[in-house]
PDB file of C-alpha atoms in Angstrom:
ATOM      1  CA  UNK I 113       3.540 -18.194  12.959  1.00 31.00           C
ATOM      2  CA  UNK I 114       7.066 -18.290  14.307  1.00 41.00           C
ATOM      3  CA  UNK I 115       9.265 -15.525  13.030  1.00 44.00           C
ATOM      4  CA  UNK I 116      12.931 -15.770  12.196  1.00 47.00           C
ATOM      5  CA  UNK I 117      13.920 -13.809  15.296  1.00 49.00           C
ATOM      6  CA  UNK I 118      15.892 -10.618  15.485  1.00 55.00           C
ATOM      7  CA  UNK I 119      18.899 -12.086  13.694  1.00 70.00           C
ATOM      8  CA  UNK I 120      17.390 -11.835  10.219  1.00 83.00           C
ATOM      9  CA  UNK I 121      19.838 -10.467   7.696  1.00 86.00           C
ATOM     10  CA  UNK I 122      19.089  -8.182   4.783  1.00 88.00           C
ATOM     11  CA  UNK I 123      19.739 -11.118   2.450  1.00 91.00           C
ATOM     12  CA  UNK I 124      17.294 -13.412   4.289  1.00 92.00           C
ATOM     13  CA  UNK I 125      14.635 -10.694   4.198  1.00 93.00           C
ATOM     14  CA  UNK I 126      15.237 -10.133   0.468  1.00 95.00           C
ATOM     15  CA  UNK I 127      14.917 -13.864  -0.190  1.00 96.00           C
ATOM     16  CA  UNK I 128      11.579 -14.013   1.643  1.00 97.00           C
ATOM     17  CA  UNK I 129      10.225 -10.959  -0.178  1.00 97.00           C
ATOM     18  CA  UNK I 130      11.358 -12.335  -3.547  1.00 97.00           C
ATOM     19  CA  UNK I 131       9.947 -15.794  -2.842  1.00 98.00           C
ATOM     20  CA  UNK I 132       6.597 -14.223  -1.961  1.00 98.00           C
ATOM     21  CA  UNK I 133       6.689 -12.212  -5.181  1.00 98.00           C
ATOM     22  CA  UNK I 134       7.371 -15.380  -7.175  1.00 98.00           C
ATOM     23  CA  UNK I 135       4.387 -17.095  -5.580  1.00 98.00           C
ATOM     24  CA  UNK I 136       2.260 -14.019  -6.242  1.00 98.00           C
ATOM     25  CA  UNK I 137       3.289 -13.887  -9.913  1.00 97.00           C
ATOM     26  CA  UNK I 138       2.036 -17.439 -10.475  1.00 98.00           C
ATOM     27  CA  UNK I 139      -1.171 -16.774  -8.509  1.00 97.00           C
ATOM     28  CA  UNK I 140      -0.174 -18.891  -5.502  1.00 98.00           C
ATOM     29  CA  UNK I 141      -1.501 -16.230  -3.163  1.00 98.00           C
ATOM     30  CA  UNK I 142      -1.778 -18.393  -0.053  1.00 97.00           C
ATOM     31  CA  UNK I 143       1.911 -19.297  -0.342  1.00 98.00           C
ATOM     32  CA  UNK I 144       2.788 -15.633  -0.857  1.00 98.00           C
ATOM     33  CA  UNK I 145       0.841 -14.763   2.305  1.00 98.00           C
ATOM     34  CA  UNK I 146       2.690 -17.402   4.332  1.00 97.00           C
ATOM     35  CA  UNK I 147       6.097 -16.166   3.196  1.00 97.00           C
ATOM     36  CA  UNK I 148       5.316 -12.453   3.565  1.00 98.00           C
ATOM     37  CA  UNK I 149       3.749 -13.013   6.997  1.00 96.00           C
ATOM     38  CA  UNK I 150       6.929 -14.811   8.014  1.00 95.00           C
ATOM     39  CA  UNK I 151       8.942 -11.791   6.888  1.00 95.00           C
ATOM     40  CA  UNK I 152       6.807  -9.234   8.712  1.00 94.00           C
ATOM     41  CA  UNK I 153       6.766 -11.305  11.910  1.00 92.00           C
ATOM     42  CA  UNK I 154      10.530 -10.960  12.256  1.00 87.00           C
ATOM     43  CA  UNK I 155      12.008  -8.454  14.620  1.00 78.00           C
ATOM     44  CA  UNK I 156      14.571  -6.074  13.184  1.00 69.00           C
ATOM     45  CA  UNK I 157      13.965  -2.658  14.760  1.00 59.00           C
ATOM     46  CA  UNK I 158      17.341  -1.218  13.808  1.00 67.00           C
ATOM     47  CA  UNK I 159      17.811  -2.752  10.366  1.00 86.00           C
ATOM     48  CA  UNK I 160      16.578  -0.161   7.889  1.00 90.00           C
ATOM     49  CA  UNK I 161      16.722  -2.470   4.863  1.00 91.00           C
ATOM     50  CA  UNK I 162      14.734  -5.229   6.615  1.00 92.00           C
ATOM     51  CA  UNK I 163      12.114  -2.702   7.742  1.00 92.00           C
ATOM     52  CA  UNK I 164      11.815  -1.420   4.161  1.00 94.00           C
ATOM     53  CA  UNK I 165      11.352  -4.974   2.858  1.00 95.00           C
ATOM     54  CA  UNK I 166       8.771  -5.692   5.557  1.00 95.00           C
ATOM     55  CA  UNK I 167       6.843  -2.594   4.486  1.00 96.00           C
ATOM     56  CA  UNK I 168       6.747  -3.886   0.909  1.00 97.00           C
ATOM     57  CA  UNK I 169       5.444  -7.253   2.140  1.00 98.00           C
ATOM     58  CA  UNK I 170       2.779  -5.501   4.247  1.00 98.00           C
ATOM     59  CA  UNK I 171       1.666  -3.436   1.267  1.00 97.00           C
ATOM     60  CA  UNK I 172       1.476  -6.577  -0.871  1.00 98.00           C
ATOM     61  CA  UNK I 173      -0.580  -8.402   1.765  1.00 98.00           C
ATOM     62  CA  UNK I 174      -2.953  -5.436   1.893  1.00 98.00           C
ATOM     63  CA  UNK I 175      -3.343  -5.675  -1.879  1.00 97.00           C
ATOM     64  CA  UNK I 176      -4.208  -9.378  -1.632  1.00 98.00           C
ATOM     65  CA  UNK I 177      -6.939  -8.702   0.937  1.00 98.00           C
ATOM     66  CA  UNK I 178      -8.287  -5.666  -0.885  1.00 96.00           C
ATOM     67  CA  UNK I 179      -8.685  -7.600  -4.116  1.00 96.00           C
ATOM     68  CA  UNK I 180      -9.717 -10.973  -2.663  1.00 97.00           C
ATOM     69  CA  UNK I 181      -6.825 -12.848  -4.221  1.00 97.00           C
ATOM     70  CA  UNK I 182      -7.170 -16.327  -2.730  1.00 95.00           C
ATOM     71  CA  UNK I 183      -8.906 -14.855   0.310  1.00 97.00           C
ATOM     72  CA  UNK I 184     -12.228 -13.179   1.032  1.00 97.00           C
ATOM     73  CA  UNK I 185     -12.184  -9.449   0.194  1.00 96.00           C
ATOM     74  CA  UNK I 186     -11.478  -7.632   3.449  1.00 96.00           C
ATOM     75  CA  UNK I 187     -10.882  -3.890   3.082  1.00 93.00           C
ATOM     76  CA  UNK I 188     -10.441  -3.436   6.831  1.00 93.00           C
ATOM     77  CA  UNK I 189      -7.676  -6.025   6.944  1.00 97.00           C
ATOM     78  CA  UNK I 190      -6.076  -4.469   3.869  1.00 96.00           C
ATOM     79  CA  UNK I 191      -6.236  -1.093   5.604  1.00 95.00           C
ATOM     80  CA  UNK I 192      -4.429  -2.500   8.678  1.00 97.00           C
ATOM     81  CA  UNK I 193      -1.538  -3.752   6.566  1.00 98.00           C
ATOM     82  CA  UNK I 194      -1.364  -0.561   4.500  1.00 97.00           C
ATOM     83  CA  UNK I 195      -1.408   1.664   7.579  1.00 96.00           C
ATOM     84  CA  UNK I 196       1.458  -0.298   9.120  1.00 96.00           C
ATOM     85  CA  UNK I 197       3.357  -0.179   5.844  1.00 97.00           C
ATOM     86  CA  UNK I 198       2.727   3.546   5.386  1.00 96.00           C
ATOM     87  CA  UNK I 199       4.087   4.231   8.898  1.00 95.00           C
ATOM     88  CA  UNK I 200       7.355   2.806   7.592  1.00 93.00           C
ATOM     89  CA  UNK I 201       7.248   5.220   4.657  1.00 91.00           C
ATOM     90  CA  UNK I 202       5.910   2.910   1.953  1.00 94.00           C
ATOM     91  CA  UNK I 203       4.414   5.171  -0.717  1.00 92.00           C
ATOM     92  CA  UNK I 204       2.593   2.385  -2.540  1.00 92.00           C
ATOM     93  CA  UNK I 205       0.679   1.684   0.675  1.00 95.00           C
ATOM     94  CA  UNK I 206      -0.156   5.395   0.932  1.00 94.00           C
ATOM     95  CA  UNK I 207      -1.441   5.311  -2.641  1.00 91.00           C
ATOM     96  CA  UNK I 208      -3.626   2.286  -1.838  1.00 92.00           C
ATOM     97  CA  UNK I 209      -5.027   4.086   1.221  1.00 93.00           C
ATOM     98  CA  UNK I 210      -5.740   7.130  -0.966  1.00 89.00           C
ATOM     99  CA  UNK I 211      -7.620   4.949  -3.429  1.00 84.00           C
ATOM    100  CA  UNK I 212      -9.436   2.942  -0.743  1.00 88.00           C
ATOM    101  CA  UNK I 213     -10.561   5.936   1.296  1.00 85.00           C
ATOM    102  CA  UNK I 214     -11.348   8.043  -1.771  1.00 78.00           C
ATOM    103  CA  UNK I 215     -13.377   5.188  -3.244  1.00 75.00           C
ATOM    104  CA  UNK I 216     -15.286   4.856   0.025  1.00 74.00           C
ATOM    105  CA  UNK I 217     -14.393   1.181   0.361  1.00 76.00           C
ATOM    106  CA  UNK I 218     -14.166   1.786   4.102  1.00 73.00           C
ATOM    107  CA  UNK I 219     -17.311   3.805   4.895  1.00 69.00           C
ATOM    108  CA  UNK I 220     -16.093   5.332   8.154  1.00 75.00           C
ATOM    109  CA  UNK I 221     -13.089   6.863   6.392  1.00 78.00           C
ATOM    110  CA  UNK I 222     -13.611   9.946   4.339  1.00 73.00           C
ATOM    111  CA  UNK I 223     -12.182  12.242   1.777  1.00 75.00           C
ATOM    112  CA  UNK I 224     -10.007  14.098   4.294  1.00 76.00           C
ATOM    113  CA  UNK I 225      -8.174  10.879   5.194  1.00 81.00           C
ATOM    114  CA  UNK I 226      -7.911  10.052   1.492  1.00 81.00           C
ATOM    115  CA  UNK I 227      -6.483  13.449   0.604  1.00 80.00           C
ATOM    116  CA  UNK I 228      -3.730  13.164   3.220  1.00 83.00           C
ATOM    117  CA  UNK I 229      -2.485   9.906   1.734  1.00 86.00           C
ATOM    118  CA  UNK I 230      -3.090  11.097  -1.839  1.00 85.00           C
ATOM    119  CA  UNK I 231      -0.993  14.220  -1.351  1.00 84.00           C
ATOM    120  CA  UNK I 232       1.916  12.293   0.131  1.00 86.00           C
ATOM    121  CA  UNK I 233       1.875   9.617  -2.595  1.00 85.00           C
ATOM    122  CA  UNK I 234       1.360  12.148  -5.400  1.00 83.00           C
ATOM    123  CA  UNK I 235       4.295  14.285  -4.280  1.00 83.00           C
ATOM    124  CA  UNK I 236       6.534  11.240  -4.062  1.00 83.00           C
ATOM    125  CA  UNK I 237       5.641   9.769  -7.454  1.00 81.00           C
ATOM    126  CA  UNK I 238       5.668  13.169  -9.165  1.00 80.00           C
ATOM    127  CA  UNK I 239       9.005  14.250  -7.655  1.00 79.00           C
ATOM    128  CA  UNK I 240      11.841  14.648 -10.111  1.00 59.00           C
ATOM    129  CA  UNK I 241      14.183  13.153  -7.507  1.00 60.00           C
ATOM    130  CA  UNK I 242      12.160   9.944  -7.495  1.00 59.00           C
ATOM    131  CA  UNK I 243      12.202   9.193 -11.240  1.00 61.00           C
ATOM    132  CA  UNK I 244      12.987   5.547 -10.529  1.00 60.00           C
ATOM    133  CA  UNK I 245       9.660   5.235  -8.717  1.00 57.00           C
ATOM    134  CA  UNK I 246       7.644   7.354 -11.127  1.00 58.00           C
ATOM    135  CA  UNK I 247       4.416   5.691 -12.091  1.00 75.00           C
ATOM    136  CA  UNK I 248       2.248   7.556 -14.591  1.00 78.00           C
ATOM    137  CA  UNK I 249      -0.835   5.493 -13.696  1.00 77.00           C
ATOM    138  CA  UNK I 250      -0.605   6.417 -10.026  1.00 81.00           C
ATOM    139  CA  UNK I 251      -0.012  10.090 -10.831  1.00 82.00           C
ATOM    140  CA  UNK I 252      -3.002  10.175 -13.197  1.00 82.00           C
ATOM    141  CA  UNK I 253      -5.228   8.294 -10.758  1.00 78.00           C
ATOM    142  CA  UNK I 254      -4.460  10.708  -7.920  1.00 81.00           C
ATOM    143  CA  UNK I 255      -4.865  13.689 -10.265  1.00 80.00           C
ATOM    144  CA  UNK I 256      -8.322  12.352 -11.161  1.00 78.00           C
ATOM    145  CA  UNK I 257      -9.169  12.208  -7.454  1.00 74.00           C
ATOM    146  CA  UNK I 258      -8.267  15.882  -7.095  1.00 72.00           C
ATOM    147  CA  UNK I 259     -10.315  16.823 -10.185  1.00 75.00           C
ATOM    148  CA  UNK I 260     -13.369  15.122  -8.674  1.00 74.00           C
ATOM    149  CA  UNK I 261     -13.219  17.061  -5.410  1.00 67.00           C
ATOM    150  CA  UNK I 262     -13.176  20.721  -4.428  1.00 62.00           C
ATOM    151  CA  UNK I 263     -13.005  22.553  -1.138  1.00 51.00           C
ATOM    152  CA  UNK I 264     -16.542  23.342   0.013  1.00 54.00           C
ATOM    153  CA  UNK I 265     -18.256  24.559   3.154  1.00 54.00           C
ATOM    154  CA  UNK I 266     -17.901  21.128   4.756  1.00 53.00           C
ATOM    155  CA  UNK I 267     -14.344  20.496   3.564  1.00 52.00           C
ATOM    156  CA  UNK I 268     -13.566  18.440   0.482  1.00 55.00           C
ATOM    157  CA  UNK I 269     -16.698  17.661  -1.515  1.00 61.00           C
ATOM    158  CA  UNK I 270     -17.274  15.699  -4.702  1.00 61.00           C
ATOM    159  CA  UNK I 271     -17.635  18.115  -7.634  1.00 63.00           C
ATOM    160  CA  UNK I 272     -20.367  16.128  -9.359  1.00 61.00           C
ATOM    161  CA  UNK I 273     -21.905  14.216  -6.459  1.00 52.00           C
ATOM    162  CA  UNK I 274     -24.602  12.047  -8.025  1.00 46.00           C
TER     163      UNK I 274
END
């Protein structure tokens, strides 16, 4: 898909992200994918706001693939988008990686990888300086992950491995 080039403005990026979110909210997932892919294909290496908006779009695309919303479930593809998004500092993507790796949805990834993303996301969402991003569900979900695992001889191990 052709991107918008390097001249994308913050406002154009916001419009694309918002349009994708509107499509998503009415379950038009394929349209959301088209719009968000257009946003992430743009080049804006020095525009912090555009990069932040692209990371949100990447996290959203990962969510679509992870949950099979209008597409075949593809945890590996979701992981690719979330990893790219997390490199840009997106904490929601880090939470999704925590959940995906911890839930063993990607067999070759383990608890150690999960715990790295879990710790980062937990600290962010729990931080008093990030009240605007606080999400009790995410905090509880990550806390549950930590209750299920303990440090053992081989690293992190499930407490009640069945």
